[in-house]
XYZ file of C-alpha atoms in Angstrom:
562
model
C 13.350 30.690 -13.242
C 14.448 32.184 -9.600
C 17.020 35.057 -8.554
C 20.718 34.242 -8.033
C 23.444 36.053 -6.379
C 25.162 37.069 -9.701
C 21.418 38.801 -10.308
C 22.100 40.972 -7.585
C 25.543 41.835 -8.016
C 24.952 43.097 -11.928
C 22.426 45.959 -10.104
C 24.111 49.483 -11.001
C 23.810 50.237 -7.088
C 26.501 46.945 -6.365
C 28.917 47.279 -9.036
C 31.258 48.505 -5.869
C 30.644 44.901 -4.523
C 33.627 42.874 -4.068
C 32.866 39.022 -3.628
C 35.238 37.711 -1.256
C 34.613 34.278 -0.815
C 32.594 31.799 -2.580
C 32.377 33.270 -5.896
C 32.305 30.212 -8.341
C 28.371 30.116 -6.221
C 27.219 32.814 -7.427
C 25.888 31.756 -10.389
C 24.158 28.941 -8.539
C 23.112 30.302 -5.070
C 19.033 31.042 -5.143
C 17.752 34.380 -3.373
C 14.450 33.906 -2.153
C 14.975 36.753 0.802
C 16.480 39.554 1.677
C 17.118 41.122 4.696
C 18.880 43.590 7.218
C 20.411 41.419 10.335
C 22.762 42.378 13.223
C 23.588 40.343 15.907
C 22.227 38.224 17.513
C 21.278 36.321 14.446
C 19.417 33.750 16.594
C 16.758 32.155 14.193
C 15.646 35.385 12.015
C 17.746 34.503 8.947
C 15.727 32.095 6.300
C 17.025 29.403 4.079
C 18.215 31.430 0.885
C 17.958 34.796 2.603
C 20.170 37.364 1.231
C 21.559 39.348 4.029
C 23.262 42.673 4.500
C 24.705 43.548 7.692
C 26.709 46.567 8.886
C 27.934 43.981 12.080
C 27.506 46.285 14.278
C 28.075 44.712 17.805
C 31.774 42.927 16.531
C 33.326 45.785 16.667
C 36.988 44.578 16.626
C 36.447 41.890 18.236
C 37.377 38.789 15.770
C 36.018 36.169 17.905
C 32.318 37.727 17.964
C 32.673 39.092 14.199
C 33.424 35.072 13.174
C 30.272 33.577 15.230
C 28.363 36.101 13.840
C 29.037 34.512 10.262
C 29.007 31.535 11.075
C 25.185 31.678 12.643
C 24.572 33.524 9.085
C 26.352 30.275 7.404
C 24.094 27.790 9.315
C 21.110 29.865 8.760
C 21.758 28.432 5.026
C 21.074 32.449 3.892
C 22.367 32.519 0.455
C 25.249 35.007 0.712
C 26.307 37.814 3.268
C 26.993 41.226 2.220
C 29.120 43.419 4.493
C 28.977 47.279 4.627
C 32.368 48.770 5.223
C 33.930 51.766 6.375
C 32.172 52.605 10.071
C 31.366 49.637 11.814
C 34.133 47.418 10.433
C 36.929 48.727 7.913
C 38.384 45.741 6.923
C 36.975 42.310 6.701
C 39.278 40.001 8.446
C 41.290 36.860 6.527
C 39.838 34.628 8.918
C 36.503 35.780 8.837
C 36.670 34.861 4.731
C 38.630 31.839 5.602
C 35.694 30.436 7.283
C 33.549 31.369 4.306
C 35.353 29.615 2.051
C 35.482 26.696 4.239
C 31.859 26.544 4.375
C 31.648 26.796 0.934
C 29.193 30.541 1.758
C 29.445 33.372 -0.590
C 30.586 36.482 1.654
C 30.298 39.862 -0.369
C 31.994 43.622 1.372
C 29.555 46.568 0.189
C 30.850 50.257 0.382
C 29.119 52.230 3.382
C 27.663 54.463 0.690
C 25.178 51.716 -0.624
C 22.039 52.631 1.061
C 20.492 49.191 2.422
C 16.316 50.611 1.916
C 17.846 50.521 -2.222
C 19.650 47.466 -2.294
C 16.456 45.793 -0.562
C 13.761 48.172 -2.963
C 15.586 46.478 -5.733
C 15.789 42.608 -5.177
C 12.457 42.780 -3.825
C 11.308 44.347 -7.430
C 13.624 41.956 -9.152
C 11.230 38.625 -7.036
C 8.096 40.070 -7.778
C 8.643 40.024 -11.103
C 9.982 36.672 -11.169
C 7.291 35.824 -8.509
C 4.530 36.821 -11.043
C 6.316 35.270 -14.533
C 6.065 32.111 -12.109
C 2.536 33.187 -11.313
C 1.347 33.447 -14.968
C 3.389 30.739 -16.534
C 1.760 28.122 -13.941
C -1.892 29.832 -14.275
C -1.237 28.605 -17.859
C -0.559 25.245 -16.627
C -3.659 24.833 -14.484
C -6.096 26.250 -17.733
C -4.361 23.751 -19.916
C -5.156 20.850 -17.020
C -8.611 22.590 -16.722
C -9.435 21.773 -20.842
C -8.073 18.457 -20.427
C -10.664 17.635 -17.484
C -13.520 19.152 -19.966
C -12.457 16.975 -22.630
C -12.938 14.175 -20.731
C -9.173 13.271 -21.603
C -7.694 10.344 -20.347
C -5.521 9.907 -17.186
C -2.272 8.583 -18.852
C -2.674 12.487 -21.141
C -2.573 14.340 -17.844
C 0.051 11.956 -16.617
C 2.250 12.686 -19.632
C 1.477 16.273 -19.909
C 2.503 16.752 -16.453
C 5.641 14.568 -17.330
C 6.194 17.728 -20.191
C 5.903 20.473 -17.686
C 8.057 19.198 -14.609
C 10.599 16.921 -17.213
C 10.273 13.930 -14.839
C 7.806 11.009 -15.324
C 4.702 10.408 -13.112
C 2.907 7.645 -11.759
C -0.682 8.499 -10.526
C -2.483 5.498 -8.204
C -5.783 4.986 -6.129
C -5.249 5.152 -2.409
C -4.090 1.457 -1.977
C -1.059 2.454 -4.679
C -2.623 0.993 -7.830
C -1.508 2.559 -10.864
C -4.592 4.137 -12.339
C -1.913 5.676 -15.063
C 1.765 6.520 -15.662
C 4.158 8.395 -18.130
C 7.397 6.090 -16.908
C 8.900 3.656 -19.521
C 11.092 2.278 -16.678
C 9.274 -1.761 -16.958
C 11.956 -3.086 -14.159
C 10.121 -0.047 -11.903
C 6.438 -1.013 -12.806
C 7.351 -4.515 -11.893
C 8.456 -3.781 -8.837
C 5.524 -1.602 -7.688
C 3.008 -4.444 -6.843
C 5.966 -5.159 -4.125
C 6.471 -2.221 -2.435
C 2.949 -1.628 -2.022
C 2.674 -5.303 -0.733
C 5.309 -4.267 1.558
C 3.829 -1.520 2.505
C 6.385 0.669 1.440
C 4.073 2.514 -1.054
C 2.204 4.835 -0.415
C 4.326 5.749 2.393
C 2.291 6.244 5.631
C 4.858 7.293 7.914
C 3.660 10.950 7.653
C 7.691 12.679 7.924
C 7.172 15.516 5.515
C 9.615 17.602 3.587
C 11.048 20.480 6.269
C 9.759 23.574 4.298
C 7.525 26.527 5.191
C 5.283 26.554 2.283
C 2.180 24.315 3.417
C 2.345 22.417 -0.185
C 5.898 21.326 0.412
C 4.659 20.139 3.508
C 2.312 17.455 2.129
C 4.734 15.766 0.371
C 6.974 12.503 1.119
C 9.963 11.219 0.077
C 10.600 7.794 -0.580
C 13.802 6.103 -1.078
C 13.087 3.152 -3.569
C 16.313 1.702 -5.646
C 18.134 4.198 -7.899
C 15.095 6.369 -7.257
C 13.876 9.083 -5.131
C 9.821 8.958 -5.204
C 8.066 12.205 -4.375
C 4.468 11.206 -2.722
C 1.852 13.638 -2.825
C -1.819 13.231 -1.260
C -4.526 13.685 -3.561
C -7.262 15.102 -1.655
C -11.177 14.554 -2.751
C -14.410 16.578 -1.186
C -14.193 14.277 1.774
C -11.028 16.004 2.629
C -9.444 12.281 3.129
C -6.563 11.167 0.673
C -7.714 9.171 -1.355
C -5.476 8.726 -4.574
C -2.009 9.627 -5.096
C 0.765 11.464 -7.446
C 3.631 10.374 -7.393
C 6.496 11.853 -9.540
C 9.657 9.804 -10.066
C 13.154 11.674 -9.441
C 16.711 9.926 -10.638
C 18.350 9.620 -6.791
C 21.028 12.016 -7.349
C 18.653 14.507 -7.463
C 17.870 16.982 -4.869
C 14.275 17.087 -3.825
C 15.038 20.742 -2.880
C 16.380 21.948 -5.435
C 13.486 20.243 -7.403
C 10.866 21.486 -5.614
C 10.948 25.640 -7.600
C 8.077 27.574 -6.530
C 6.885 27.117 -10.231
C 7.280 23.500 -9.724
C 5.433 23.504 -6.480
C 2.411 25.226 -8.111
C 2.281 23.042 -10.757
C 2.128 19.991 -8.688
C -0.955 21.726 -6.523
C -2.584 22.409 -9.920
C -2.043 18.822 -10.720
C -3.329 17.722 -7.353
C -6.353 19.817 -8.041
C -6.845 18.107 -11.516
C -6.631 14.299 -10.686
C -9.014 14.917 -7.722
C -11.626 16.149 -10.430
C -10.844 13.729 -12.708
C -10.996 10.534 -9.641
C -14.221 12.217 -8.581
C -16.047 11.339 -12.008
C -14.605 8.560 -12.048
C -15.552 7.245 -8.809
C -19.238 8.644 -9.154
C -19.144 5.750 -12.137
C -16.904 3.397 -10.716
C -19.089 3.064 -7.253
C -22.609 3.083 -9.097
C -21.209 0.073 -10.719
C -19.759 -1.640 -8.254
C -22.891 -1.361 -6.570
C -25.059 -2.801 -9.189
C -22.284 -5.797 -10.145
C -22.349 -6.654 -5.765
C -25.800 -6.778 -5.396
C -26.293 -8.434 -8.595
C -24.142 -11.388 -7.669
C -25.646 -11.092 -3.970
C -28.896 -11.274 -5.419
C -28.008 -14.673 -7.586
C -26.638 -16.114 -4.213
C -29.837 -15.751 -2.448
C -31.599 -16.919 -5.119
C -34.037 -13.584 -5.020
C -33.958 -14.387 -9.287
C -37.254 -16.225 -10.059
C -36.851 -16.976 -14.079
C -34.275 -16.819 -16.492
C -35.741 -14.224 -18.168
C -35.774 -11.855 -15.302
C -32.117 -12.549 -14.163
C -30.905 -11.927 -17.912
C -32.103 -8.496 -18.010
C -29.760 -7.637 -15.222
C -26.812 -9.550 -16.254
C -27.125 -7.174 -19.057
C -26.631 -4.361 -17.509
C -23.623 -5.148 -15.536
C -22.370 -6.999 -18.887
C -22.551 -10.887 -17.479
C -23.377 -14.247 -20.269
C -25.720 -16.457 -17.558
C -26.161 -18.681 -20.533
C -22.486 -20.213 -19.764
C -22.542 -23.146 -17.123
C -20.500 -21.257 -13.631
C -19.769 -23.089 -11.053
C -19.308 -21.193 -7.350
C -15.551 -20.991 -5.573
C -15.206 -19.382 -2.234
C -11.823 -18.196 -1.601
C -10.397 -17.170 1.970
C -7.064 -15.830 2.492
C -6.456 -16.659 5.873
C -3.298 -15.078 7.172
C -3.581 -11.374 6.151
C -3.473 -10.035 10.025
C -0.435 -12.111 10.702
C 1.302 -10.867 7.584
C 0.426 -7.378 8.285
C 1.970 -7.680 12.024
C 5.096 -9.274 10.121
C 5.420 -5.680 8.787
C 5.243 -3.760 11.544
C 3.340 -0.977 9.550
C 1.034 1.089 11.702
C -2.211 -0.502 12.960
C -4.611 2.394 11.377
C -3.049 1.730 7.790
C -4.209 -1.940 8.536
C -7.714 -1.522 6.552
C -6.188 0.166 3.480
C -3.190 -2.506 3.945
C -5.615 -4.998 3.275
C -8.013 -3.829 0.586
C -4.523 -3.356 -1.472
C -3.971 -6.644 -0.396
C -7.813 -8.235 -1.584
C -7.604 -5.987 -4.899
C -4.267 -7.757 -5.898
C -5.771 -11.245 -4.951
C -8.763 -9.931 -7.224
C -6.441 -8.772 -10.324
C -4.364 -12.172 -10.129
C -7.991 -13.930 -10.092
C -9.074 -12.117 -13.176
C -5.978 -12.679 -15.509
C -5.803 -16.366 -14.779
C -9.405 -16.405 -16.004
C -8.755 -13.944 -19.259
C -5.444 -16.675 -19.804
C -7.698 -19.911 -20.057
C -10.450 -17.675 -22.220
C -13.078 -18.188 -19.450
C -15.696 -15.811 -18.229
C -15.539 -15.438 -14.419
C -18.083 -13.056 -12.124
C -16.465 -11.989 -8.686
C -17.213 -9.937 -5.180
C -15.297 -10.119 -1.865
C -17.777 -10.401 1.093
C -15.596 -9.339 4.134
C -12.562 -11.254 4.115
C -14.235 -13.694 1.528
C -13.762 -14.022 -2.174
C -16.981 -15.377 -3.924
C -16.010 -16.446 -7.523
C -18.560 -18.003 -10.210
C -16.260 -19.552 -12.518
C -17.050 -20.506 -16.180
C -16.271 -24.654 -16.840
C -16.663 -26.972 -19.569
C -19.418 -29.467 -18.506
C -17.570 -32.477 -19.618
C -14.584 -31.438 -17.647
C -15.734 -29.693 -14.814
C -13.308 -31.185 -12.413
C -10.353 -30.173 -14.686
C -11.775 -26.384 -15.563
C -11.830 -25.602 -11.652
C -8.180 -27.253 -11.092
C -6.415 -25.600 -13.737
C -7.571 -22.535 -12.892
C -6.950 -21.975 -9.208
C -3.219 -23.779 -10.214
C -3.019 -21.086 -12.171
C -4.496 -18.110 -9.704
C -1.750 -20.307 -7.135
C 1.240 -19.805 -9.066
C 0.554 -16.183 -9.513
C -0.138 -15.566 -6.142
C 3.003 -17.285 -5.177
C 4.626 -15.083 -6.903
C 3.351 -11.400 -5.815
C 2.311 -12.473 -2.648
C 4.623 -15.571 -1.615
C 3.296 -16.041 2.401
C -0.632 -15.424 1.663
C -2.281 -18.778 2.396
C -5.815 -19.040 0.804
C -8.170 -21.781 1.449
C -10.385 -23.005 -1.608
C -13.990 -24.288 -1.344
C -15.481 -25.895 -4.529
C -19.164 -26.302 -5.042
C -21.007 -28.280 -7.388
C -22.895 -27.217 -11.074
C -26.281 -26.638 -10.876
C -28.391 -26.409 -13.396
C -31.844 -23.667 -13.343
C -31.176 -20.029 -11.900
C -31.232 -21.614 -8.205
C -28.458 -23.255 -9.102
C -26.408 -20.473 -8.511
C -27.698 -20.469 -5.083
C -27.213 -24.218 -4.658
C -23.440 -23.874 -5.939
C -22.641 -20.954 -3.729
C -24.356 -23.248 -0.569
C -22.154 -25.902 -1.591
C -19.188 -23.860 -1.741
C -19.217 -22.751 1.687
C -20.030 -26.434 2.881
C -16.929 -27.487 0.681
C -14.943 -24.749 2.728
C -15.652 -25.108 6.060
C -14.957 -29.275 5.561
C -11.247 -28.204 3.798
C -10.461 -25.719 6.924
C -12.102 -28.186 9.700
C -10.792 -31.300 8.162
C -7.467 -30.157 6.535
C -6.440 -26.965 8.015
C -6.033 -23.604 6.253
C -4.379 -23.134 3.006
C -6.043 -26.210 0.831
C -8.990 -26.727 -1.204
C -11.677 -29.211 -1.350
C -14.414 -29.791 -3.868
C -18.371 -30.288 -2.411
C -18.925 -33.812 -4.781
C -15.491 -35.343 -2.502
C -17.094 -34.682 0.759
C -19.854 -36.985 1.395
C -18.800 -38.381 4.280
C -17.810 -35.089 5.845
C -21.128 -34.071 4.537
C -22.461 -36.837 6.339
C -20.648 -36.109 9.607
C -21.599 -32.990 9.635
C -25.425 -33.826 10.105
C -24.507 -36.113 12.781
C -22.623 -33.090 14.446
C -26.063 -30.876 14.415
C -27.696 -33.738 16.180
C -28.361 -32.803 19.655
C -28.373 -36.630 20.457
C -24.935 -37.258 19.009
C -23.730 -34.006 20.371
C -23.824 -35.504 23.686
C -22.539 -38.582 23.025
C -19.636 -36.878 21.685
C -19.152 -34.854 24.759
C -18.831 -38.082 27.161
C -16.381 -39.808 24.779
C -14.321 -36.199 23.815
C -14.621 -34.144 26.470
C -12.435 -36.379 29.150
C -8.994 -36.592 26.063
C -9.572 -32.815 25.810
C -9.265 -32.264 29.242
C -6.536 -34.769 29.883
C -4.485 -32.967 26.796
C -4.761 -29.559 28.232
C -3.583 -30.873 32.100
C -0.566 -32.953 30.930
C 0.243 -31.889 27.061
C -0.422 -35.215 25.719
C -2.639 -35.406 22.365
C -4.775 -38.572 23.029
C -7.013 -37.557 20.126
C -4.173 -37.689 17.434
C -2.941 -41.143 19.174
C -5.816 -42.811 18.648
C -6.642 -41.706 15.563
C -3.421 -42.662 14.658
C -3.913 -45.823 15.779
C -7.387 -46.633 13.705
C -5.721 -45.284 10.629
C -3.195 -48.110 10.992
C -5.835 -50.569 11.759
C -4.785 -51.246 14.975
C -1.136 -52.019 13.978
C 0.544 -51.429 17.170
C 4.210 -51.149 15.704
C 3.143 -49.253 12.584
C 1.537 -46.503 15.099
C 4.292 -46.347 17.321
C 6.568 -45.797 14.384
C 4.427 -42.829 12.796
C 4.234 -41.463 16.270
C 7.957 -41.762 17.413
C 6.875 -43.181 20.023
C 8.226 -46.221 21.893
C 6.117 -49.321 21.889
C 5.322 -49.664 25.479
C 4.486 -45.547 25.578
C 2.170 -46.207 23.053
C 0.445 -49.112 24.875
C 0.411 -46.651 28.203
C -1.076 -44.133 25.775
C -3.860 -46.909 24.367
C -4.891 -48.063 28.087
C -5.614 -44.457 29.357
C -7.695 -43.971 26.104
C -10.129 -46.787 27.354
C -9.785 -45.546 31.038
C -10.828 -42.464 30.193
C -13.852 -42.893 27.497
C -14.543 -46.709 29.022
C -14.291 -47.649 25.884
C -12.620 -50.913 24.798
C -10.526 -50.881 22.253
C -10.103 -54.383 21.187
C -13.978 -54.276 20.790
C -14.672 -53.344 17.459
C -18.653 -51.392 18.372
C -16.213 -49.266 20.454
C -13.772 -48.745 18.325
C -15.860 -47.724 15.802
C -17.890 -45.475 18.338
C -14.589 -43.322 19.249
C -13.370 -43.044 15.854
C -16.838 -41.568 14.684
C -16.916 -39.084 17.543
C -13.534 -38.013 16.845
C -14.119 -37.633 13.461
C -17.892 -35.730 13.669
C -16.130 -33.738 16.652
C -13.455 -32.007 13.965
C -15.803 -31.183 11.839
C -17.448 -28.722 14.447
C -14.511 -27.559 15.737
């Protein structure tokens, strides 16, 4: 519903008008303006202004006459009407020329049309459009209003907005997941988890749509396949974005020709609506979360004293503790360096990687629902703490098949995310969640230490490490380690040569002198230079085998502490 130029020219005051160039636009050409301009034209003239003009100023001069209309053209006013018959009698061919080039609808006006009437008219004809607008999108907003007090659904007020602007919607929280959508495109919806992996959605560049109108000015475009993705900030009491709308144009459309003033209200109203709705939501959603964190941080510290009494809480947050769990720490370990990858800004980083933990949370929970096992989960920093339901005769096999699973999903949403597992043990009583959750970080810290990042290790295989590790607390060994360590750490860092990995190397090859050259690429005789600076440095022998041993357990208790 808006005013075009053929509007105008059907008034009983213009039926003198002569269109002169451009006249297949008038049926197309908006008026949202209108105005009296002479030169200089300078930036007074409005996108989809109509203007009269008596050009007054060109005179007979050609050259000024044609700037003057071409400043209106650039302006992008809708049309130019011309009074005739003092200031300028005829308008010249190349003055229309130009107008047609431009593809601008220029209209000649007798000098008898008064300018106050022709202005007293469109102005009456777009305030009655102006309040048609008005009422049909005060409709809209009552009609969103009784679908909040209904308590209706997001994916109604998704479709029903889908009804009123005849495009589909797609409404996520603030890290882009879709809370609810009216789009049938599945090729799309696939896709999404991407692009906000990416970081593509929601945009964050903050390069608004040029417009006047302060709404317009909140919204984005993104360019996203055969798509062009209007993004509009849903703003809560906090006055921070916190969810988004996004509605989903086919890319040969224009976003400004879109974006009607009734269109534009009803996307406020819609704004308005989802906030509402997201702040019940949340006031739910956060008491919840709440009580499901500090229940599973309360059966980690083992603050449950009976069975009975931890129970009554699993209850409430909707937990079976009669099912044997057994505790997996997870710990994605490259998120920074995959966020740099992006070059996305650094303030975006913390939202960036909530998205990111979320996803790794979803992919977590499907694996379980796939294998038809009951799983309790939290994030702790940059931490995942899972308490995975097993079969007690196949423990081993319960925990493996599952975190295959949670790995090939993971490879294929988020391909470069390295995670490192840690696998505790069962324990039976309510301290054995404790115990498990204990074990699981032991079981961690040995995978990262011993194997680097990006593998998993479970607690019952580490009893050595285990067993290493108390000889690393002891202040005794500590220093004993120092004297034999300290001197290949410092020779490494002056001349770039790893004695550590050479001699460990060496053990694991028993001593085989070729063998360890061979795995080392290293030429016999640099190897044996290699082996006699070991045993000048630690004066340890190496051909005795209480030293030998004595510098491979100090290598070995040193990596796990560092």
């Amino acid at each position: 519903m808006s005013l075009l130029i053929q509007d105008i020219l059907q008034f009983d005051l213009m039926k003198e008008a002569k269109v002169l160039a451009g006249a297949e636009l008038v049926t197309k050409k908006q008026v949202e303006w209108v105005s009296v301009i002479e030169i200089p034209v300078e930036n007074f003239v409005r996108k989809n202004e109509f203007v009269l003009t008596t050009a007054i100023g060109c005179g007979q001069n050609l050259e000024e006459f044609e700037k003057f209309v071409q400043e209106i053209i650039d302006s992008e006013a809708s049309a130019l009407a011309v009074a005739t018959g003092r200031h300028i009698f005829d308008i010249p061919r190349e003055v229309i020329d130009r107008a047609e080039k431009n593809d601008f609808i220029l209209i000649e006006i007798p000098w008898e049309v008064r300018f106050s009437t022709v202005i007293e008219e469109v102005m009456l004809k777009l305030n009655d459009l102006y309040h048609k607008v008005s009422r049909k999108s005060e409709k809209v907003q009552q009609e969103l209003i009784n679908l909040i007090l209904k308590e209706t659904e997001l994916t109604c007020i998704a479709n029903y907005l889908t009804e009123k602007i005849g495009y589909p919607v797609i409404i996520t929280d603030q890290i882009g997941t879709i809370q609810a959508q009216s789009i049938e495109d599945p090729n799309l919806l696939e896709n999404w988890k991407k692009y906000v992996v990416q970081g593509m959605i929601p945009s964050r560049k903050k390069v608004p749509i040029s417009s006047h109108d302060p709404m317009i000015q909140k919204i984005q475009t993104i360019k996203m396949d055969e798509y062009s993705i209007l993004q509009l900030p849903v703003i809560q009491v906090s006055a921070d974005t916190q969810d988004y709308l996004f509605v989903i144009l086919p890319s040969n459309i224009s976003t400004k020709s879109f974006l009607t003033p009734y269109i534009v209200n009803v996307l406020e109203h819609a704004a308005t609506t989802i906030a509402l709705w997201f702040s019940r939501k949340n006031a739910v959603e956060e008491t919840r979360e709440i009580v499901h964190d500090s229940f599973i941080n309360e059966l980690i510290n083992g603050e449950f004293t009976s069975w009975e009494q931890a129970n009554s809480r699993a209850e409430i947050v909707g937990y079976d503790l009669s099912l044997p769990y057994i505790c997996i720490i997870g710990a994605p370990e490259n998120l920074r360096e995959l966020f740099r990858k992006r070059r996305l800004e650094e303030k975006t980083y913390k939202q960036w990687h909530e998205s990111m933990i979320h996803y790794i949370k979803e992919e977590i929970f499907y694996a379980a629902q796939s294998l038809n096992k009951q799983i309790m989960i939290t994030s702790q920093g940059d931490q995942l703490l899972i308490y995975l339901e097993i079969m007690l005769d196949s423990k081993n096999e319960s925990v493996t098949n599952f975190l295959d699973l949670v790995d090939r999903r993971l490879r294929n949403l988020l391909p470069k995310v390295v995670i490192s597992w840690g696998i505790g043990n069962y324990n039976e009583d309510i301290t054995g969640f404790k115990e498990s959750y204990q074990n699981a970080k032991i079981a961690l810290n040995i995978s990262r230490n011993k194997k680097g990042i990006g593998n998993r290790v479970m607690y019952e295989n580490t009893r050595i490490d285990r067993v290493l590790l108390s000889l690393y607390q002891n202040p005794e060994m500590q220093d004993i380690i120092k004297s034999v360590i300290e001197p290949l750490v410092e020779y490494n860092e002056q001349r770039n040569l790893d004695l550590i990995n050479t001699i460990s190397t060496y053990t694991r090859y028993q001593g085989n002198v070729s063998q360890t050259a061979r795995a080392l690429f290293l030429h016999r005789q640099s190897l044996l230079y290699r082996l006699r600076k070991i045993e000048e440095l630690t004066g340890l022998s190496l051909v005795d085998p209480d030293d030998l041993f004595l510098l491979d357990l100090c290598i070995k208790t040193w990596k796990m502490g560092n």
